[in-house]
Coordinates of C-alpha atoms in Angstrom, one line a residue:
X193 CA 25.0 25.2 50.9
X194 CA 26.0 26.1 47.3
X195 CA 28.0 23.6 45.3
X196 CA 29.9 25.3 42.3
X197 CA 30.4 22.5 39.7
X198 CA 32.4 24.3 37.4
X199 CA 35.7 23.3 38.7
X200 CA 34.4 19.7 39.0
X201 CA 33.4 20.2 35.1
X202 CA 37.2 21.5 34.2
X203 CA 38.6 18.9 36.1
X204 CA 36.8 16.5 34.1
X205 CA 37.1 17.6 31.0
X206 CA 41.2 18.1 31.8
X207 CA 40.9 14.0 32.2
X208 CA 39.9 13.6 28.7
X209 CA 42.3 12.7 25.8
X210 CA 43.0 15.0 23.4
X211 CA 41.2 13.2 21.0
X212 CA 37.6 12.8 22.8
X213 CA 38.0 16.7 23.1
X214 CA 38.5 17.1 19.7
X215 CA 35.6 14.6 18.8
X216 CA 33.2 16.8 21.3
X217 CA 34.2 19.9 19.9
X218 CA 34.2 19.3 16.0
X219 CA 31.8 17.2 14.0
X220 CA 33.4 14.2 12.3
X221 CA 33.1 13.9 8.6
X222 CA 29.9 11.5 8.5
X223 CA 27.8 13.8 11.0
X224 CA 28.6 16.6 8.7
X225 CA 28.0 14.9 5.5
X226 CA 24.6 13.4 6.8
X227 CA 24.1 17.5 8.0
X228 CA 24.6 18.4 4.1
X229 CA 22.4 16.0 2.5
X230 CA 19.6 16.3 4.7
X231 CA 20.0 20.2 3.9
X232 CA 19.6 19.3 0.2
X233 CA 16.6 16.9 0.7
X234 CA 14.9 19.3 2.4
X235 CA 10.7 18.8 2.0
X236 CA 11.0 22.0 -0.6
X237 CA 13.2 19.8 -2.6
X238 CA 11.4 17.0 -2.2
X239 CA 8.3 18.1 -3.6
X240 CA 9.7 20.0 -6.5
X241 CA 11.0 16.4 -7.8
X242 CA 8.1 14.4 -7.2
X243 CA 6.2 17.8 -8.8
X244 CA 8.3 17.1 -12.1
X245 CA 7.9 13.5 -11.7
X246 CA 4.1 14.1 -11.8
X247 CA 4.3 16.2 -14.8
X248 CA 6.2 13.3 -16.9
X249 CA 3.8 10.7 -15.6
X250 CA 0.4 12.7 -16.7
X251 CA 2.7 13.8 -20.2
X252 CA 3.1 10.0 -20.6
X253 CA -0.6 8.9 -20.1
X254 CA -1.8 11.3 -22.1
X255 CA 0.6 9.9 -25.0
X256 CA -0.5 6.3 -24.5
X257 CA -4.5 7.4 -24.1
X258 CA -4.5 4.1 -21.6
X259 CA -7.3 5.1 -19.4
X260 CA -6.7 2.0 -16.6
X261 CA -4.5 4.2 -14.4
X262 CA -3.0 2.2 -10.9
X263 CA -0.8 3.9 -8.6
X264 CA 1.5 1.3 -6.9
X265 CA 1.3 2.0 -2.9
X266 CA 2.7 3.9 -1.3
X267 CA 5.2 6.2 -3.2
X268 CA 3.2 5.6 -6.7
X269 CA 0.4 7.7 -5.3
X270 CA 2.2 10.8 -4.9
X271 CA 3.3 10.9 -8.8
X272 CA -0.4 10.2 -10.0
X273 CA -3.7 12.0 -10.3
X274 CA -5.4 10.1 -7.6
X275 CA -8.7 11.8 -8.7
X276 CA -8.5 9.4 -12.0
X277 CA -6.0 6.6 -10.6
X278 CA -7.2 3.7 -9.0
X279 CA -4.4 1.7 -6.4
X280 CA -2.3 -1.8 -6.3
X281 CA 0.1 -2.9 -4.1
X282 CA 3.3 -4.5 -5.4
X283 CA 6.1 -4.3 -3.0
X284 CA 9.5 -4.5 -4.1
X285 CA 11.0 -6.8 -1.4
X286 CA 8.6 -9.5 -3.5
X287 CA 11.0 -8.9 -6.2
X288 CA 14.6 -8.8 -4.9
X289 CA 17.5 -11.2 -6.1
X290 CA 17.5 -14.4 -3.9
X291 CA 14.4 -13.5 -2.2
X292 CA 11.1 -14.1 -5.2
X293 CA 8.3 -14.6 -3.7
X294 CA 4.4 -14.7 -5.0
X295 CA 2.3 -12.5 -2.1
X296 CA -0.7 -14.2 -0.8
X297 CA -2.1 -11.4 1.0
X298 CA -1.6 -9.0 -2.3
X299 CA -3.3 -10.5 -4.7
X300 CA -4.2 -7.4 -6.6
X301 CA -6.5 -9.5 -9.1
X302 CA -8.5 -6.2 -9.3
X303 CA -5.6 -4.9 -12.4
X304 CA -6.0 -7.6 -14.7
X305 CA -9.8 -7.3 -14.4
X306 CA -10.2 -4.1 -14.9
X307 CA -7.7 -4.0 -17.3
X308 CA -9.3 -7.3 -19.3
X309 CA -12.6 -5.3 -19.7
X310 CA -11.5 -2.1 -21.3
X311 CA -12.0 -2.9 -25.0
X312 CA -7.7 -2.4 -25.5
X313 CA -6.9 -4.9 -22.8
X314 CA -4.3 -2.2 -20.9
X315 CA -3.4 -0.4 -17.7
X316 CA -0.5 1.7 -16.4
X317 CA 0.8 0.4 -13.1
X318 CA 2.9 4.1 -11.7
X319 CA 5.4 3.7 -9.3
X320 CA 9.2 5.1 -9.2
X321 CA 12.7 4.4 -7.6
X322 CA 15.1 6.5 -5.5
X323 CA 17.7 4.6 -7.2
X324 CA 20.1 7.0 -8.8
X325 CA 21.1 4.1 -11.8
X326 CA 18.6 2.4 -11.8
X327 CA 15.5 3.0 -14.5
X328 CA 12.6 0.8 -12.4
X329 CA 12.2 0.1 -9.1
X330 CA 11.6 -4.4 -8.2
X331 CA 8.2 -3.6 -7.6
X332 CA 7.8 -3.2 -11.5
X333 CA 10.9 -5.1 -12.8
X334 CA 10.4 -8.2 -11.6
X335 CA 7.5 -8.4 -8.5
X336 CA 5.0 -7.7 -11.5
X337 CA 6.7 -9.6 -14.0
X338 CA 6.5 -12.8 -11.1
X339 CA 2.9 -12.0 -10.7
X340 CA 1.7 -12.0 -14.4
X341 CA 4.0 -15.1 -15.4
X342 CA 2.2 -17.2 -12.1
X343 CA -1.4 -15.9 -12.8
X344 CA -0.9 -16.8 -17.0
X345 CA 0.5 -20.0 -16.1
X346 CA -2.6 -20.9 -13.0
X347 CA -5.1 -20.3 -15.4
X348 CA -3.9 -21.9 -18.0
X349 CA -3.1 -19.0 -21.1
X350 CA 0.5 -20.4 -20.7
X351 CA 0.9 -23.6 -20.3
X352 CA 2.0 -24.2 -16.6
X353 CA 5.2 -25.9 -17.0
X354 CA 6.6 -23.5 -19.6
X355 CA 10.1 -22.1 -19.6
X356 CA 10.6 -18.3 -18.0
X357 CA 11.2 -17.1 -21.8
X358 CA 13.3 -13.5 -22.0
X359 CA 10.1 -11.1 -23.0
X360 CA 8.2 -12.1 -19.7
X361 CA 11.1 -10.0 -17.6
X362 CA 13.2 -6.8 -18.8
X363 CA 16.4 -6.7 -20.6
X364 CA 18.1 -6.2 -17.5
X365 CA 17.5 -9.1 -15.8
X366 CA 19.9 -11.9 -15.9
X367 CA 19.5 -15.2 -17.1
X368 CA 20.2 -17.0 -14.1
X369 CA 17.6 -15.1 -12.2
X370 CA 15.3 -16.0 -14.6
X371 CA 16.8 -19.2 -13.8
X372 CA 16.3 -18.8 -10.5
X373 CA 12.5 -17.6 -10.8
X374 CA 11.6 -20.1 -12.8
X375 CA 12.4 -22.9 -10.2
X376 CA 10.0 -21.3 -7.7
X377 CA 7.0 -21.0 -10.6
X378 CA 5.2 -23.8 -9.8
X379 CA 5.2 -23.4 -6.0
X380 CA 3.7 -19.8 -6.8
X381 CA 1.3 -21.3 -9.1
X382 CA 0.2 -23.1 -6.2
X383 CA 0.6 -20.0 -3.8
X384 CA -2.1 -18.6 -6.2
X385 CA -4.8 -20.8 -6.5
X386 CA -4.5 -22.3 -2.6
X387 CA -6.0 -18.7 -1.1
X388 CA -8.6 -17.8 -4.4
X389 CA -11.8 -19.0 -4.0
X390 CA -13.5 -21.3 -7.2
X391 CA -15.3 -18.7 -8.1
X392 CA -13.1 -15.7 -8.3
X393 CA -10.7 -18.4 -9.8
X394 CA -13.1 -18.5 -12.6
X395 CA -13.9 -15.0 -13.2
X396 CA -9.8 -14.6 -13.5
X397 CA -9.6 -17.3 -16.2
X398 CA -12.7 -16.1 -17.9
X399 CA -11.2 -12.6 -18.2
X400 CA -7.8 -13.8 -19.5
X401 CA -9.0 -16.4 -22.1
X402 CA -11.8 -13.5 -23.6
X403 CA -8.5 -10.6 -23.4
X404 CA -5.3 -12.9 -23.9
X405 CA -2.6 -13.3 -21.2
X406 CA -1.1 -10.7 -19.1
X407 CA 2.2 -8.9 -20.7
X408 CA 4.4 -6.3 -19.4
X409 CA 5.5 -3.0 -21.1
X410 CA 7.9 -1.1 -19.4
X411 CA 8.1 2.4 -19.8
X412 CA 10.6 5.3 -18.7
X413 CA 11.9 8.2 -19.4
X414 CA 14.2 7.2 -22.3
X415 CA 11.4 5.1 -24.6
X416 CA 8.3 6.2 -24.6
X417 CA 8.9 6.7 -28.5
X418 CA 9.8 3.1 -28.6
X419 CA 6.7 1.4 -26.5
X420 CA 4.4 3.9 -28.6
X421 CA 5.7 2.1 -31.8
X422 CA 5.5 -1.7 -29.9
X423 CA 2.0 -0.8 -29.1
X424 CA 1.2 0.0 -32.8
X425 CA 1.8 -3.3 -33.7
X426 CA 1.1 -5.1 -31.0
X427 CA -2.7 -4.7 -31.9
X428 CA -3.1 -7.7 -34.4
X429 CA -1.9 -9.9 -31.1
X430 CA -4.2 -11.1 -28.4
X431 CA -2.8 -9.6 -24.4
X432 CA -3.7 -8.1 -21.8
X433 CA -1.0 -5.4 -21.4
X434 CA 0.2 -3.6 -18.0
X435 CA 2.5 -1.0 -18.7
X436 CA 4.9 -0.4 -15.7
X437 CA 5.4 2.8 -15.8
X438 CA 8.7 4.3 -13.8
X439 CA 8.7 8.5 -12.8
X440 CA 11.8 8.6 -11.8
X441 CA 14.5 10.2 -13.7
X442 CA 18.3 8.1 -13.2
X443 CA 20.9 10.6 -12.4
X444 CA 25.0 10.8 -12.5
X445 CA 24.6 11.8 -8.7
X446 CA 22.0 11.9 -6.3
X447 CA 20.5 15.7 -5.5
X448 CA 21.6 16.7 -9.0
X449 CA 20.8 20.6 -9.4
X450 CA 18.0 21.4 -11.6
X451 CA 16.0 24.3 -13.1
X452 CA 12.2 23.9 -12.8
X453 CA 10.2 27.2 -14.7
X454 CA 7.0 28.3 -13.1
X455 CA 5.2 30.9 -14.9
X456 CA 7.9 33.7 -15.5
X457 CA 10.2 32.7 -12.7
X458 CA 12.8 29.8 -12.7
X459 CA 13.7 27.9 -9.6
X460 CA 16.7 25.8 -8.7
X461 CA 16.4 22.7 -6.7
X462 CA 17.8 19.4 -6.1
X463 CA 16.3 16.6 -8.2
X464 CA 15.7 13.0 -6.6
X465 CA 14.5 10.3 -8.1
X466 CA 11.9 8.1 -6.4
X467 CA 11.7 11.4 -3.5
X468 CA 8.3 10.3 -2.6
X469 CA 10.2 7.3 -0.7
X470 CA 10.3 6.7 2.9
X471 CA 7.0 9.7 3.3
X472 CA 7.2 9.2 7.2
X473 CA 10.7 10.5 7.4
X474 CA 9.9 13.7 5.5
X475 CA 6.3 14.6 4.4
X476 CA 5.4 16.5 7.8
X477 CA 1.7 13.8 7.6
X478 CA 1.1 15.5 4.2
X479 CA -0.8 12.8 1.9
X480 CA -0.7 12.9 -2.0
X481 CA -4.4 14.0 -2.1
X482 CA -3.0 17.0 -0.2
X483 CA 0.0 18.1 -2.0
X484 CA -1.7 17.4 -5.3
X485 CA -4.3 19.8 -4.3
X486 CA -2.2 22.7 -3.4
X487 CA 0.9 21.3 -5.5
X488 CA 1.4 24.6 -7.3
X489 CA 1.5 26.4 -3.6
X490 CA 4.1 23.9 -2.5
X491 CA 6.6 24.2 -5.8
X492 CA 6.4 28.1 -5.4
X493 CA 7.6 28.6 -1.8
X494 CA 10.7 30.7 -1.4
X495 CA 12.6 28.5 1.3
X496 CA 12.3 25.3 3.0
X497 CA 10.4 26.7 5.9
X498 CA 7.7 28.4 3.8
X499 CA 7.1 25.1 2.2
X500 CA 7.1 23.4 6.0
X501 CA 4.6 26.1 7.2
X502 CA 2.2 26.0 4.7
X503 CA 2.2 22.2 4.5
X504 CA 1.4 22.4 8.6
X505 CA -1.5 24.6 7.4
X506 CA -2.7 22.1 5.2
X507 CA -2.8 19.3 7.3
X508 CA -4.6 21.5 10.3
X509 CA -7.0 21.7 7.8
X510 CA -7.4 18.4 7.2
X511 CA -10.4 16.9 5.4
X512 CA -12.3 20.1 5.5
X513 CA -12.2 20.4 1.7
X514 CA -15.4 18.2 0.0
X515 CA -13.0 16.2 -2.3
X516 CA -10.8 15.2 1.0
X517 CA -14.2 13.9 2.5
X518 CA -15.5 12.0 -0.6
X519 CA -12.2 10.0 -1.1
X520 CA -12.4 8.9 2.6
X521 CA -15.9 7.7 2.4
X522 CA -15.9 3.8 2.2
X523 CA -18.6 1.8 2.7
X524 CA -18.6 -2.0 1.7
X525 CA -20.7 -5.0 2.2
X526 CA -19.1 -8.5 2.5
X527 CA -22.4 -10.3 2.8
X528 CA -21.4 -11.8 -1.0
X529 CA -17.9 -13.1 -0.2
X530 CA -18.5 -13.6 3.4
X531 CA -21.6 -14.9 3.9
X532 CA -21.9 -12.7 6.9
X533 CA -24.2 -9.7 7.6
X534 CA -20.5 -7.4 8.0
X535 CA -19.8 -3.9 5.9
X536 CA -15.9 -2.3 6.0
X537 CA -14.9 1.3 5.5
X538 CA -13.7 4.2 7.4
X539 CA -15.3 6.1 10.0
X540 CA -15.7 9.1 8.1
X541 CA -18.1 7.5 5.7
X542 CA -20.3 6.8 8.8
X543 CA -20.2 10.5 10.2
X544 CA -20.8 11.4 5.9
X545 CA -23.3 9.2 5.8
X546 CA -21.9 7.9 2.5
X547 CA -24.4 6.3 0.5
X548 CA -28.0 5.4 0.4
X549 CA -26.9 1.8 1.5
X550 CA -25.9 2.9 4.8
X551 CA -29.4 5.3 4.9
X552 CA -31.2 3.0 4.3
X553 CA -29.8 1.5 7.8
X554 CA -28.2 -1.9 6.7
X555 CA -26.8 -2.2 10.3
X556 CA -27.2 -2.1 13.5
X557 CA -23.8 -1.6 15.4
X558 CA -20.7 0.2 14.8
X559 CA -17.0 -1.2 16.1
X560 CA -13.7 1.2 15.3
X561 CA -11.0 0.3 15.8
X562 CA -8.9 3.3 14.7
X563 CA -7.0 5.6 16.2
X564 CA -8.1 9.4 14.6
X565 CA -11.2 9.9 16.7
X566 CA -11.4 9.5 20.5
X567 CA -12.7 6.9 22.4
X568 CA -15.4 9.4 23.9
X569 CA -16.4 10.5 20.1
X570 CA -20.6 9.4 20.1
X571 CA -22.3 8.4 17.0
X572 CA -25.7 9.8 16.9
X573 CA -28.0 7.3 14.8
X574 CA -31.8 6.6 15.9
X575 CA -31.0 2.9 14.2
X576 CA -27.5 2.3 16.0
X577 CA -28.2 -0.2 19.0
X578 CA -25.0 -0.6 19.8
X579 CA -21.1 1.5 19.5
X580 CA -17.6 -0.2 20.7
X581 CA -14.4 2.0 19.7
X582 CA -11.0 0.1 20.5
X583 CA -8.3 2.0 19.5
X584 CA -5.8 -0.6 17.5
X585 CA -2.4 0.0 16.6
X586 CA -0.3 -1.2 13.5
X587 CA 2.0 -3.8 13.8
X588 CA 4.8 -1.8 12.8
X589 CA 3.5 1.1 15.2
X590 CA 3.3 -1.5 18.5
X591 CA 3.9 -5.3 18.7
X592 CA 1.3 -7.2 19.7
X593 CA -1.3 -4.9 20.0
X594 CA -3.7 -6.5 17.5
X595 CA -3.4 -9.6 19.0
X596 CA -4.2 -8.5 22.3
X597 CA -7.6 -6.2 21.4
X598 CA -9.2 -9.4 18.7
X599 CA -10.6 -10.7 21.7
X600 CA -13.3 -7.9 22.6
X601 CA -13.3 -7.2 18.7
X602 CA -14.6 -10.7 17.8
X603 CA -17.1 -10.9 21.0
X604 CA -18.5 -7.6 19.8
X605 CA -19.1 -9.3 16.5
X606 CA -20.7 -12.5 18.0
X607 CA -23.0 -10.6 20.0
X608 CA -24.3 -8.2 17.3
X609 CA -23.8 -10.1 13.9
X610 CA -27.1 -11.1 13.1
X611 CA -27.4 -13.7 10.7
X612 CA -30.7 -12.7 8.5
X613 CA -32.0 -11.2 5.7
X614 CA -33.4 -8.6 7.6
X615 CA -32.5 -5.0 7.2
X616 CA -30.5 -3.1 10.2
X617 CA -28.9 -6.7 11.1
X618 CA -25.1 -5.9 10.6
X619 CA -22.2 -4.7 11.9
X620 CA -20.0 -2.2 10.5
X621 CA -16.7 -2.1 11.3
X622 CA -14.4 0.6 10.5
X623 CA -11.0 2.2 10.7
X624 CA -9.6 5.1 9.7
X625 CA -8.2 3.7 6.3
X626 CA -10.2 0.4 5.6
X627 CA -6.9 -0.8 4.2
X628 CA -5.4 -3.1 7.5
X629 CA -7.1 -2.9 11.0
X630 CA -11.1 -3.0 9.9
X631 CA -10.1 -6.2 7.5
X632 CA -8.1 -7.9 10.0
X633 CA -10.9 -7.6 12.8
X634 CA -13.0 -9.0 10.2
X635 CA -10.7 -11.9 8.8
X636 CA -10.5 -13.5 12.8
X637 CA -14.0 -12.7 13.6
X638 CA -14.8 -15.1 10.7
X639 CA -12.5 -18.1 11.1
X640 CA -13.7 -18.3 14.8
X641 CA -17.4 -18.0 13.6
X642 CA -16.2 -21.1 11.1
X643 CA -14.6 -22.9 14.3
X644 CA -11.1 -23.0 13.1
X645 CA -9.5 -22.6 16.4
X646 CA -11.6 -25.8 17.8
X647 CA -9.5 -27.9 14.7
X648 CA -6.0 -29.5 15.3
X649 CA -3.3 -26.5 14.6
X650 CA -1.8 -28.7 11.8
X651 CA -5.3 -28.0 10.2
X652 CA -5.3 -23.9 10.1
X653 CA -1.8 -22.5 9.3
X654 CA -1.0 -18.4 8.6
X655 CA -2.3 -19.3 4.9
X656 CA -5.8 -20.1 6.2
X657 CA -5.6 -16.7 7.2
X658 CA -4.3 -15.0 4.5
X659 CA -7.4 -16.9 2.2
X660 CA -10.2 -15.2 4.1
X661 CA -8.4 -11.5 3.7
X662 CA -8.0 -12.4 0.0
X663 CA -11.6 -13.2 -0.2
X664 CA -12.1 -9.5 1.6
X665 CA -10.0 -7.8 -0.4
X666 CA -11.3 -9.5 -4.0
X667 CA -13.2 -6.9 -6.3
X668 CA -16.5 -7.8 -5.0
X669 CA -15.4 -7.3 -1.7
X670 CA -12.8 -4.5 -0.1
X671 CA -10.5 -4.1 -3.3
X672 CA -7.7 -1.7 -1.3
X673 CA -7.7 -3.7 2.1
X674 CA -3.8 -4.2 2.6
X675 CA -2.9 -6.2 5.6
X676 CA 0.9 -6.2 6.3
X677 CA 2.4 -9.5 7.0
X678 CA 2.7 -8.0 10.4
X679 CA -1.1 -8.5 11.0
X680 CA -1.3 -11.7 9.4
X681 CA 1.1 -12.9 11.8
X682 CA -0.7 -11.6 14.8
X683 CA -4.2 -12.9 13.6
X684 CA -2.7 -16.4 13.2
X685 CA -1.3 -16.0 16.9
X686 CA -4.9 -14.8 18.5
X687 CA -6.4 -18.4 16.7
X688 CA -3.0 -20.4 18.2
X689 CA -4.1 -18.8 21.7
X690 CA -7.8 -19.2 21.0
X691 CA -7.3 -23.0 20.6
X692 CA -5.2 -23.1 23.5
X693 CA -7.4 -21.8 25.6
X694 CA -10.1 -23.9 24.4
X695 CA -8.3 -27.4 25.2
X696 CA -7.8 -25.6 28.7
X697 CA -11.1 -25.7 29.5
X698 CA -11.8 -29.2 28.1
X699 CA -9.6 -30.8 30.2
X700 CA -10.9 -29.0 33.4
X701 CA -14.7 -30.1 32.1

């Protein structure tokens, strides 16, 4: 039997008011305007204004002759030669009004030491904002600002109890959120020194006392001129100087047209400041190593599409280029800050075999735990006795998922940790970043060797754990490892479950 619905269909769509039909028939004014402005930040015009962006940043090292280059992750990196630049990681929700905070688990103490041993005492921190007013995003008005003033004041070049004075903060910071910083200072002091160790305390202090404390330069678009002239005179003073260096361009509007010249053609494009923002969203999995490659390529596209098609190209391509390969190769020991026979890195360095350390076989056992090669991908070593992949997700990807895989990650490292001198006694453990997974594995792997979970919960809280990923991620150890506070969390909650379990089974003894 055939059923024709159409009449069912007009009898129902008779039933509706005329303004539903209306509403289904014609887009309302929000659906429209979010149609237009996704039209004008298209990825074509994207690029193009992080492309400008780049060319003001490079400009405005080359000007300064500051060799110490960071870019702030994750937008920083798209506006700065990452063949030169090394990377921090200020966020900006550290910074926002009502909300200061000092980060335990981004400590980024690697900036002031390298910058305290380059004979000017300097580094450019790059980041930018999508504001359309604004000249710096928090990350570099104020989360870096907090950060110098609690690491001066811990290690004693300021004296700890010392006012918040004007020159520590930009111009356009009000008084009473200096105010309102300054009443947290001494509970960041002590956020500080709680999760370094003595001894990385004391290379800090050393390196401040020998290059003078930490000062902020901000630099933008508008006064470089100015900063040039501070820096002049600023040389007969004892500091250790960070310029915070904004690419972003502040705007009357947002999308504002623009004219960019390439070679003997001009182009016209929508600027946006701080377009790098938000890559997920837009960037088609295209990294800044990437478009900085083949940046040229990307700016010269006739439409949006071309630009989408070749930046699909790209990324099939992958890491086939040698530069792409050599950037990816990490390979770290933690033997020195651990005290455990453990190495971090990716898992491309193992299939490069990356350096001589790992030729020389310095392990025994491999455990990934990322996600880019499948579990059925073999690893084809005459040393390797052992080879566990367990595919982790972020904890902004799936909740819970760390949590639930530590278990076989930290048996795997009992088993096959081998605590001796010997050669080929390690484990490596790797990811496909060495930035969050790999160092979280890691961090619970070594407060359950040190028995934390058997102690009274009052006696390990989330800041034990967010101590041991500090000590990873000091400059002897992993410098770039980044857990989010989503992992930290999920960490403390395998331990809370651990020592659950454990009073279990004591009672049932």
């Amino acid at each position: 039997m055939i059923v024709d619905s159409s009449a069912d269909d007009a009898v129902a769509f008779a039933a509706l008011a005329d303004e539903d039909i209306e509403r289904s028939i014609k887009p309302n004014f929000y659906q429209q305007y979010r149609e237009i402005r996704k039209k004008n930040e298209d990825v074509l015009n994207r690029l193009r204004s992080i492309f400008v962006d780049y060319a003001f940043v490079e400009e405005t090292i080359e000007t300064l002759g500051v060799t110490n280059i960071f870019a702030n992750l994750r937008s920083g990196a798209w506006y700065t030669d990452l063949r030169k630049a090394k990377t921090c990681t200020f966020k900006s929700i550290d910074g926002h009004n009502l909300n200061h905070q000092f980060s335990q688990s981004r400590l980024n103490t690697h900036v002031l030491l390298e910058a305290s041993r380059c004979e000017s005492s300097e580094a450019i921190i790059v980041d930018a904002t999508k504001s359309k007013t604004k000249r710096f995003p928090d990350a570099l008005a104020k989360t870096v600002p907090i950060w110098c003033a609690t690491i001066n004041r811990a290690c004693g070049v300021i004296e700890e109890d010392a006012r918040i004075e004007k020159d520590e903060f930009p111009d356009f910071v009000s008084e009473n959120e200096l105010r309102a910083i300054e009443t947290k200072m001494s509970n960041f002091v002590e956020a500080f020194v709680s999760v370094v160790s003595q001894k990385h305390f004391a290379e800090i202090k050393r390196a401040l006392d020998k290059s003078g404390p930490l000062q902020c330069e901000y630099v933008c678009r508008n006064n470089t001129e100015d900063v040039i002239a501070r820096r002049k005179k600023r040389k007969e003073k004892k500091a250790t100087v960070l310029y915070l260096l904004s690419a972003s361009m502040p705007l009357s509007k947002s999308g504002q047209r623009c004219k960019l010249e390439l070679g003997k053609n001009t182009v016209s494009y929508n600027y946006f400041p701080g377009a790098a923002d938000d890559e997920e969203s837009w960037a088609l999995h295209l990294s800044p190593k990437q478009f900085q490659r083949h940046m040229d390529k990307f700016v010269s596209c006739e439409s949006a599409k071309a630009c989408e098609s070749l930046i699909r190209k790209v990324v099939q391509r992958g890491g086939e280029d040698d530069d792409e390969n050599t950037n990816e190769d990490i390979f770290v020991c933690l033997k020195d800050v651990l005290h455990s026979n453990v190495y971090v890195g990716t898992f491309q360095a193992l299939l490069n075999d990356a350096n001589a350390t790992m030729r020389e076989g310095s392990f025994h056992a491999v455990l990934y735990v990322g996600s880019r090669y499948s579990p059925n991908f073999s690893v084809k070593r005459e040393d390797l006795k052992a080879y566990l992949h367990v595919p982790m997700k972020f904890a902004k990807q799936k909740r819970g998922d760390i949590e639930k895989k530590l278990p076989i990650c930290v048996e795997f490292l009992m088993k096959h940790v081998v605590t001796t001198d010997d050669k080929n006694a390690g484990v490596f453990v790797c990811c496909d970043d060495a930035k969050d997974l790999s160092n979280a594995v890691i961090a619970a792997f070594q407060l359950v060797k040190n028995g934390i979970h058997l102690r009274p919960p009052e006696d390990f809280t989330k800041e034990t754990v967010r101590k041991v990923l500090a000590d990873i991620a000091s400059p002897k150890g992993n410098p770039i490892a980044n857990p989010c506070q989503g992992t930290v969390k999920q960490i403390y909650a395998y331990l809370l479950t651990l020592h659950k379990k454990n009073k279990r089974d004591a009672r049932v003894e």
